[in-house]
mmCIF file of C-alpha atoms in Angstrom:
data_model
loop_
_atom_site.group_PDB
_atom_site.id
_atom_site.type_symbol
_atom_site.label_atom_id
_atom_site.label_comp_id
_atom_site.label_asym_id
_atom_site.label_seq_id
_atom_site.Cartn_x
_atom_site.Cartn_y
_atom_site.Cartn_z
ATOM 1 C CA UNK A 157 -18.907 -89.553 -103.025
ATOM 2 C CA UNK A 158 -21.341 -91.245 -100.645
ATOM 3 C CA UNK A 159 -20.656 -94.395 -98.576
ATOM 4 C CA UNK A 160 -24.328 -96.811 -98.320
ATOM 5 C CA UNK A 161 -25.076 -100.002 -96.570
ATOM 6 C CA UNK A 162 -27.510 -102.199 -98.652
ATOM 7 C CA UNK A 163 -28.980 -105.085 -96.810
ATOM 8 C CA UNK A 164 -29.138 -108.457 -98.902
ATOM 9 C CA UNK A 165 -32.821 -107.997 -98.662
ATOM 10 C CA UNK A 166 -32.347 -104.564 -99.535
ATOM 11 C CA UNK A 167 -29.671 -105.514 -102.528
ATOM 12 C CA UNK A 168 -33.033 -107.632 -103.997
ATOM 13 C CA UNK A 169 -35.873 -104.961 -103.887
ATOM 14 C CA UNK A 170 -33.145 -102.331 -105.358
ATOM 15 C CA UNK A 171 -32.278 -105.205 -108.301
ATOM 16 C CA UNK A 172 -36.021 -105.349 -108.603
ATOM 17 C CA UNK A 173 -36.821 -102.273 -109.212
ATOM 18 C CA UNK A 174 -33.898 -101.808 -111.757
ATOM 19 C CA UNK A 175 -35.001 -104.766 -113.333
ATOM 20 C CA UNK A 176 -38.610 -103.145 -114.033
ATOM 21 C CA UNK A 177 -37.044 -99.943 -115.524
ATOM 22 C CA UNK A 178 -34.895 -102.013 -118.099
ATOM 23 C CA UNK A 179 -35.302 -101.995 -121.509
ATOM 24 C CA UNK A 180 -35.416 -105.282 -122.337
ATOM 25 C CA UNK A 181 -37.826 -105.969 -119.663
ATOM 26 C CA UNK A 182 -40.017 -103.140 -120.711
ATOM 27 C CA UNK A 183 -39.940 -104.652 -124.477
ATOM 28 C CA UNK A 184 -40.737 -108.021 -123.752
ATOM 29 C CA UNK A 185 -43.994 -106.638 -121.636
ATOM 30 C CA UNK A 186 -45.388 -105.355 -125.352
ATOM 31 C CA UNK A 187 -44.240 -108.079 -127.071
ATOM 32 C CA UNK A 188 -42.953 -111.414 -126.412
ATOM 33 C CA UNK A 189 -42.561 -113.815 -123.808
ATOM 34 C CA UNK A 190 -40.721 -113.250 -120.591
ATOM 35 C CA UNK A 191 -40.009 -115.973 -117.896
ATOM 36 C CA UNK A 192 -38.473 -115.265 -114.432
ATOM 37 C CA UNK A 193 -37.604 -118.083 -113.173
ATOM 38 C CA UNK A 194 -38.253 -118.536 -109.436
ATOM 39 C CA UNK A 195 -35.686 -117.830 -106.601
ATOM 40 C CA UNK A 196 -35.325 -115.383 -104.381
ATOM 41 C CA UNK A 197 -34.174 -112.231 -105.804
ATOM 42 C CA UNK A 198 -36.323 -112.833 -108.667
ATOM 43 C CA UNK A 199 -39.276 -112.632 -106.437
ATOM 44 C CA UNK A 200 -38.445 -109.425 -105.685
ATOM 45 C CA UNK A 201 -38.485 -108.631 -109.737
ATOM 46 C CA UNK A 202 -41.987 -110.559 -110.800
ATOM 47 C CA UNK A 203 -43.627 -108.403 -107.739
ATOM 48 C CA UNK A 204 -42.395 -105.082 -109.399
ATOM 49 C CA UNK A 205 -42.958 -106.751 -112.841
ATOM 50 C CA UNK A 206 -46.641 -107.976 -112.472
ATOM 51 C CA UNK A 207 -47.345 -104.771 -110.474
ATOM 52 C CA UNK A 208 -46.070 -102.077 -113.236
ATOM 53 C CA UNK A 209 -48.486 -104.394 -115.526
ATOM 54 C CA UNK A 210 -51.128 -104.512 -113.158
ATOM 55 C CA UNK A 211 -51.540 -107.862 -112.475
ATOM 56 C CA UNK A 212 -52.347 -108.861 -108.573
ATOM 57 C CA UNK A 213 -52.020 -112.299 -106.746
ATOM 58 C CA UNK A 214 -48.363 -112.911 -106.752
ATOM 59 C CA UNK A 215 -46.421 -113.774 -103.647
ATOM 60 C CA UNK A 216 -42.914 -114.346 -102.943
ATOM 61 C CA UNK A 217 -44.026 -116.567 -100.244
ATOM 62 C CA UNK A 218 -42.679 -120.552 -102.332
ATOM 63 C CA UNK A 219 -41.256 -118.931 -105.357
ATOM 64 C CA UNK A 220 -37.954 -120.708 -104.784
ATOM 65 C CA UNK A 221 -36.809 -124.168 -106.226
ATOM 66 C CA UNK A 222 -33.846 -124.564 -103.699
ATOM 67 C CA UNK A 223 -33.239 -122.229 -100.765
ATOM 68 C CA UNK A 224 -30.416 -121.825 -98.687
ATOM 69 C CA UNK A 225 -31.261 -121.313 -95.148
ATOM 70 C CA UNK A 226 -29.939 -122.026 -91.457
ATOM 71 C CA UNK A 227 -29.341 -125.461 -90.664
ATOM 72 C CA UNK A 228 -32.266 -125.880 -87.946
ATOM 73 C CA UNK A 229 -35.020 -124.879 -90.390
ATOM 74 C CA UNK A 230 -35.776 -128.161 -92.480
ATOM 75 C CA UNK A 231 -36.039 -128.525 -96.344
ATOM 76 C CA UNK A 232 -37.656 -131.355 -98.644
ATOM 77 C CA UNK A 233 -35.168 -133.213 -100.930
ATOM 78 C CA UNK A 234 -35.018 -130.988 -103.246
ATOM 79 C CA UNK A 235 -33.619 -127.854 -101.125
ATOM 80 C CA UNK A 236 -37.353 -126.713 -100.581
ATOM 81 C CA UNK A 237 -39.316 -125.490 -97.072
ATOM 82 C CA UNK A 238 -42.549 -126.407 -96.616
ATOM 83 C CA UNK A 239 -44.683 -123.997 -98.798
ATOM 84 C CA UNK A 240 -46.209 -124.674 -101.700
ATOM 85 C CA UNK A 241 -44.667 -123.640 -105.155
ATOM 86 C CA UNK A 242 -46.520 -121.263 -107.509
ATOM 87 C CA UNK A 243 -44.571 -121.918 -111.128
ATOM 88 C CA UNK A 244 -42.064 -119.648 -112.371
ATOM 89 C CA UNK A 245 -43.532 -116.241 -113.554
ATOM 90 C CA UNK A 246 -44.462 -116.085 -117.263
ATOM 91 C CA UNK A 247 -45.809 -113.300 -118.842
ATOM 92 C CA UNK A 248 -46.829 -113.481 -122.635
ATOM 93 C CA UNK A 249 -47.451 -110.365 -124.081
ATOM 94 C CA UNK A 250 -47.821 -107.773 -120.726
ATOM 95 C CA UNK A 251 -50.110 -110.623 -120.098
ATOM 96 C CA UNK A 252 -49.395 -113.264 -116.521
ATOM 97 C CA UNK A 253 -50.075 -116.409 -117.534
ATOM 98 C CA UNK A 254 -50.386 -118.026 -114.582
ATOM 99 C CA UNK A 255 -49.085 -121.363 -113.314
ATOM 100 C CA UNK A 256 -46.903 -122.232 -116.198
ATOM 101 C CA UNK A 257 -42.660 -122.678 -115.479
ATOM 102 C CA UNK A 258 -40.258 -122.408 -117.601
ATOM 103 C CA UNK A 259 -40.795 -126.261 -118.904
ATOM 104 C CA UNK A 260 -44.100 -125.596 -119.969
ATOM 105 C CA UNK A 261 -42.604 -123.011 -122.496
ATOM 106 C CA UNK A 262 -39.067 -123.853 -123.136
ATOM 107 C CA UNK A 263 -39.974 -124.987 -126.639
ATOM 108 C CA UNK A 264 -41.553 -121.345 -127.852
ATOM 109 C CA UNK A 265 -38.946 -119.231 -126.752
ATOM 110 C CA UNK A 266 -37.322 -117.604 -129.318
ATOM 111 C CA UNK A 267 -35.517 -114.675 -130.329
ATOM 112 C CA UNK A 268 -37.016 -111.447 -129.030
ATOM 113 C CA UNK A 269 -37.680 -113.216 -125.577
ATOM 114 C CA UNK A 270 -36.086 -112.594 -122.203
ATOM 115 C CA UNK A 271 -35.482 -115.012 -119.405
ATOM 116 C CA UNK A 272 -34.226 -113.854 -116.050
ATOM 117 C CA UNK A 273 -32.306 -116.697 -113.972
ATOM 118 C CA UNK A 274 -31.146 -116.002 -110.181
ATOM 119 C CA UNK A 275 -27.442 -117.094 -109.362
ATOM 120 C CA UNK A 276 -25.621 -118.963 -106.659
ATOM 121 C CA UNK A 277 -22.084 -117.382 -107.062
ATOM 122 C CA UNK A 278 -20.838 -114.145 -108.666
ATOM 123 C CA UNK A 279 -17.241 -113.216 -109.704
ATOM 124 C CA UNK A 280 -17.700 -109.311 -110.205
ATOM 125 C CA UNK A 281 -14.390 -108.149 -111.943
ATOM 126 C CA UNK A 282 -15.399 -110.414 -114.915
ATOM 127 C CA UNK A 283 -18.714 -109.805 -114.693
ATOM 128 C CA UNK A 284 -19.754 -113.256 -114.578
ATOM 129 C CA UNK A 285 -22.142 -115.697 -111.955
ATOM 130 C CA UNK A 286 -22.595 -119.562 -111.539
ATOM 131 C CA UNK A 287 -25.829 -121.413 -110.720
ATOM 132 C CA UNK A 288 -25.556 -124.749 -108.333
ATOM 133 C CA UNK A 289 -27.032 -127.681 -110.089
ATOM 134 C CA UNK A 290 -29.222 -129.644 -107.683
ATOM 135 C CA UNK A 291 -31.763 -131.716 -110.560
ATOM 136 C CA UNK A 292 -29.809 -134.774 -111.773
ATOM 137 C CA UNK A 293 -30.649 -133.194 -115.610
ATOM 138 C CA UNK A 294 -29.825 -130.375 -114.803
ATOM 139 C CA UNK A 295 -32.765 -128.114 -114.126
ATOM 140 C CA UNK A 296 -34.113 -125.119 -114.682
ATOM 141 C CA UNK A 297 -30.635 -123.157 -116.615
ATOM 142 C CA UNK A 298 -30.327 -126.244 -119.187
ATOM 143 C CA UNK A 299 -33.901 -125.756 -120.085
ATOM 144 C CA UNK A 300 -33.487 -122.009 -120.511
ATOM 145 C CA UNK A 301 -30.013 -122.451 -122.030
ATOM 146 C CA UNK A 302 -31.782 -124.423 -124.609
ATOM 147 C CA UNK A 303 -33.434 -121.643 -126.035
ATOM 148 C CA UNK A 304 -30.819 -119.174 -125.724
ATOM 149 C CA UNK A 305 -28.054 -121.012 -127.373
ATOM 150 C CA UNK A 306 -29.973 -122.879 -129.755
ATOM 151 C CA UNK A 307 -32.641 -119.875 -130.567
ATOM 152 C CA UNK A 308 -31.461 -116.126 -129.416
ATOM 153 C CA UNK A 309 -33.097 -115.911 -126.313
ATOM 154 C CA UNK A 310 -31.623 -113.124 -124.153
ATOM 155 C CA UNK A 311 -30.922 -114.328 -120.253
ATOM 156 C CA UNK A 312 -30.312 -111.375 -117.109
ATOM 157 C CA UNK A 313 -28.842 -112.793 -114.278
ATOM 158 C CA UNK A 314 -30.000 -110.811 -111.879
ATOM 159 C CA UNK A 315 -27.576 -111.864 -108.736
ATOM 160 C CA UNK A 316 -26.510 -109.796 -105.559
ATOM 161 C CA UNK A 317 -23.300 -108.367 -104.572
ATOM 162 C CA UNK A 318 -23.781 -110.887 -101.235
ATOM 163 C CA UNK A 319 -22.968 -113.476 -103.826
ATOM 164 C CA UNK A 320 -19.514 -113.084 -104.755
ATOM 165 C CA UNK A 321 -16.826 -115.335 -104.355
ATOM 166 C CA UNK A 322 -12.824 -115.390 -104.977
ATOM 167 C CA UNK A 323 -11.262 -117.462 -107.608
ATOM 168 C CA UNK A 324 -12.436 -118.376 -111.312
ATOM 169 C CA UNK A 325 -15.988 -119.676 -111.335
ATOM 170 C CA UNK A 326 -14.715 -122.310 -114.171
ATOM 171 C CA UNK A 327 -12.249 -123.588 -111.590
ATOM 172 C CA UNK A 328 -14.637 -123.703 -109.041
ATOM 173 C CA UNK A 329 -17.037 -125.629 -111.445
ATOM 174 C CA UNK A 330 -14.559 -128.396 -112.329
ATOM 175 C CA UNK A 331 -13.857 -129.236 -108.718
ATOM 176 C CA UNK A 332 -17.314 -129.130 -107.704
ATOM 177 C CA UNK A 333 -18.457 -131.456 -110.922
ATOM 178 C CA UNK A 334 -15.807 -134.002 -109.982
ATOM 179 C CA UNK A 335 -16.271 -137.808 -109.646
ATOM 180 C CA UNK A 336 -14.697 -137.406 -106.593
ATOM 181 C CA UNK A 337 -16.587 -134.614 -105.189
ATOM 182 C CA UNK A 338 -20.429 -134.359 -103.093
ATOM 183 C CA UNK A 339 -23.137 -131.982 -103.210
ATOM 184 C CA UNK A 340 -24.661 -129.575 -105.347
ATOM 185 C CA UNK A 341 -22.688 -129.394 -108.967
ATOM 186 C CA UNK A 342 -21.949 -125.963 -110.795
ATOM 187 C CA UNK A 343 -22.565 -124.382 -113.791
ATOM 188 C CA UNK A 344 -21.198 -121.023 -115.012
ATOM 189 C CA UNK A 345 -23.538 -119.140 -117.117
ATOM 190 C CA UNK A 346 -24.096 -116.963 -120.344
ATOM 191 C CA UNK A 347 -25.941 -113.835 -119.826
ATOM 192 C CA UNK A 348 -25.792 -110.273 -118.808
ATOM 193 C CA UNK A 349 -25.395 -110.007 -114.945
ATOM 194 C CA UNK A 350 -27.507 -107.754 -113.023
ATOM 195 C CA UNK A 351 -26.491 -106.567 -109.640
ATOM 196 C CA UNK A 352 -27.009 -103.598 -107.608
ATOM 197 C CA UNK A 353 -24.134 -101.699 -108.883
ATOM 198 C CA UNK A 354 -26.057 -102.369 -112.598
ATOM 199 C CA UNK A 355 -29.555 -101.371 -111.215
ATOM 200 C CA UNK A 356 -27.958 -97.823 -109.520
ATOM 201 C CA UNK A 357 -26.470 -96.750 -113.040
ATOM 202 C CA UNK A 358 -29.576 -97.360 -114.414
ATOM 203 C CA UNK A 359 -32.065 -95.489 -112.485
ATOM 204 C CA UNK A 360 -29.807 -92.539 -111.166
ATOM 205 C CA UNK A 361 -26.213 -92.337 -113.835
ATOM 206 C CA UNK A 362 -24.632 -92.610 -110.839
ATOM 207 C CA UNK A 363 -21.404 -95.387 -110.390
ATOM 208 C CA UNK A 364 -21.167 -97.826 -107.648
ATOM 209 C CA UNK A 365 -18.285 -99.598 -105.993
ATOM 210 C CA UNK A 366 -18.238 -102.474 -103.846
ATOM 211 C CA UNK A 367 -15.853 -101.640 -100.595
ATOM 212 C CA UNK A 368 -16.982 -103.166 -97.891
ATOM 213 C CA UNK A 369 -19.085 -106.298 -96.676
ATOM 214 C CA UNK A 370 -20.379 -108.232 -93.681
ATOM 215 C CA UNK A 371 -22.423 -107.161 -90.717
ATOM 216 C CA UNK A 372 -24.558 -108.209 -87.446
ATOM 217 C CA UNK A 373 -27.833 -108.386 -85.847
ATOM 218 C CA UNK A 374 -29.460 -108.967 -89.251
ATOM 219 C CA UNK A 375 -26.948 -107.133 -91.194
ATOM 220 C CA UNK A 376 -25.111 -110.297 -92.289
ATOM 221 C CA UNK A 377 -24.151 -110.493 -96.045
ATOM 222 C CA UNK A 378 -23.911 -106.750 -96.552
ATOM 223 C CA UNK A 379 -22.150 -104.462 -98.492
ATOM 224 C CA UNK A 380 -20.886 -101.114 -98.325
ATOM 225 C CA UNK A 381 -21.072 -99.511 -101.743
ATOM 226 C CA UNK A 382 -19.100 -95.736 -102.872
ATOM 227 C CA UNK A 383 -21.515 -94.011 -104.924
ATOM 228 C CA UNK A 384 -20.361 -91.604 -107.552
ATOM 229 C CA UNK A 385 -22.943 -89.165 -108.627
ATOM 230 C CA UNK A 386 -26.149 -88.060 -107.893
ATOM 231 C CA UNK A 387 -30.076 -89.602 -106.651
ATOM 232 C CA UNK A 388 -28.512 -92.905 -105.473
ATOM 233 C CA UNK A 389 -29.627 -91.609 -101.668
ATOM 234 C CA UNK A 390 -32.856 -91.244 -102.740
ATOM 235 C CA UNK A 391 -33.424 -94.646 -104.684
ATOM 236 C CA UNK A 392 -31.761 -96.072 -101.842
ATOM 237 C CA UNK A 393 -33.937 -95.106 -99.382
ATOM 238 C CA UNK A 394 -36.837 -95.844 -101.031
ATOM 239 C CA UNK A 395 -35.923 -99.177 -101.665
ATOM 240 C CA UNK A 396 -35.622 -99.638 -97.769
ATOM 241 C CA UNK A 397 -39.225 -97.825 -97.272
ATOM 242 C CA UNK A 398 -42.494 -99.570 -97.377
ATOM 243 C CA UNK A 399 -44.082 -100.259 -100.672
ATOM 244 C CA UNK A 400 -45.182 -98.394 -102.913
ATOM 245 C CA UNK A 401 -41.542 -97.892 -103.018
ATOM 246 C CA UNK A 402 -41.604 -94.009 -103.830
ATOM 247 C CA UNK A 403 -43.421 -94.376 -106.794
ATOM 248 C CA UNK A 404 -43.285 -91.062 -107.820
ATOM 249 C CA UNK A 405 -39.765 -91.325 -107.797
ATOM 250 C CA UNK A 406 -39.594 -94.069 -110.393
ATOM 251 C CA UNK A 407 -43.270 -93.260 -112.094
ATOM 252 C CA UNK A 408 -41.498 -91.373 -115.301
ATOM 253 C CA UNK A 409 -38.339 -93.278 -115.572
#
């Protein structure tokens, strides 16, 4: 058993590149429609996404709705910084179709589609995450929740371990949906979650455990994960390495 420190920044890119190895993903690339909806960690996933299909031009640079940053650096009214937003990502067949979101194609989604949604709050032993509700209707999860409830659309959370918080999400929801209460409301979410503990059994077989968290000098919002098993120092590392991201490491997986 190993003992690794993942970065938040490093928790995305290794969620990523899980993401673009899974087999729903991969499915959805032949046929159907697949939406990632924008926010941080999911930039992370369209990049390795749109790069496995070959499709160039995408930057995570705006692909964020709301962002949570320090209090000096200033955000529009609706949680935004200052650069321009690109759509969600929306890919139709292996093919980017670009500048559509996920309102432009609610409607069609159907069963056999795949919509990944970021989250604002996980609760790991259950396995499931939260999303804060800025958009007075509700936003971008009651749009996609449309079309999973009411049609069979599968949703991935993909959300990272920096995320979790004690105490039931349903709980927190109530209190934060009060009458009585300001700020961003809450919404806890169907879906499978996908966090870095998911995208290590994928790619190596190996198990990870959550054991440790915090850090300094940049290393804020880490956590220490026990690996079980073999090629999780290897995936790890690469994920922490410059693009291409040890691509002949993940080329045949």
């Amino acid at each position: 058993m190993k003992q690794f420190l993942i970065t938040p920044a490093a928790g995305k890119r290794l969620i990523a590149v899980g993401m673009a190895h899974h087999p729903a993903i991969r499915r959805s690339l032949k046929k159907g429609m697949l939406v990632i909806i924008a926010g941080t960690t999911n930039g992370y996933i369209a990049e390795e996404v749109l790069r496995q299909i070959g499709e160039e031009g995408f930057s995570r640079e705006g692909f964020h709705r709301g962002i949570t940053v320090p209090p000096w650096i200033e955000r529009n009214e609706m949680g935004r910084t200052g650069s321009e937003f690109p759509g969600d990502v929306v890919i139709r067949d292996g093919e980017w179709q670009r500048g559509l979101t996920i309102f432009d194609v609610a409607d069609e989604l159907g069963r056999g589609d795949l919509v990944l949604k970021g989250a604002n709050a996980l609760d790991f032993s259950s396995g499931r995450a939260a999303v804060y509700i800025g958009h007075p209707a509700g936003g971008t999860i009651l749009s996609a929740l449309q079309a999973v409830v009411g049609r069979r659309t599968r949703l991935i959370i993909p959300v990272g371990l920096e995320k979790m918080v004690p105490g039931d999400l349903d709980e927190i929801a109530l209190k934060l949906n009060s009458p009585d209460a300001e700020g961003p409301r809450m919404l806890p979410i169907p879906g499978e979650v996908f966090t870095e503990v998911n995208a290590i059994r994928l790619l190596t077989g190996a198990e990870a455990h959550p054991v440790a968290a915090g850090g300094v000098c940049g290393a804020e919002g880490s956590v220490y994960l026990l690996v079980e098993g073999e090629g999780a120092e290897k995936i790890i590392g690469a994920v922490e390495s410059e693009p291409p991201y040890a691509e002949s490491f993940f080329r045949d997986r």
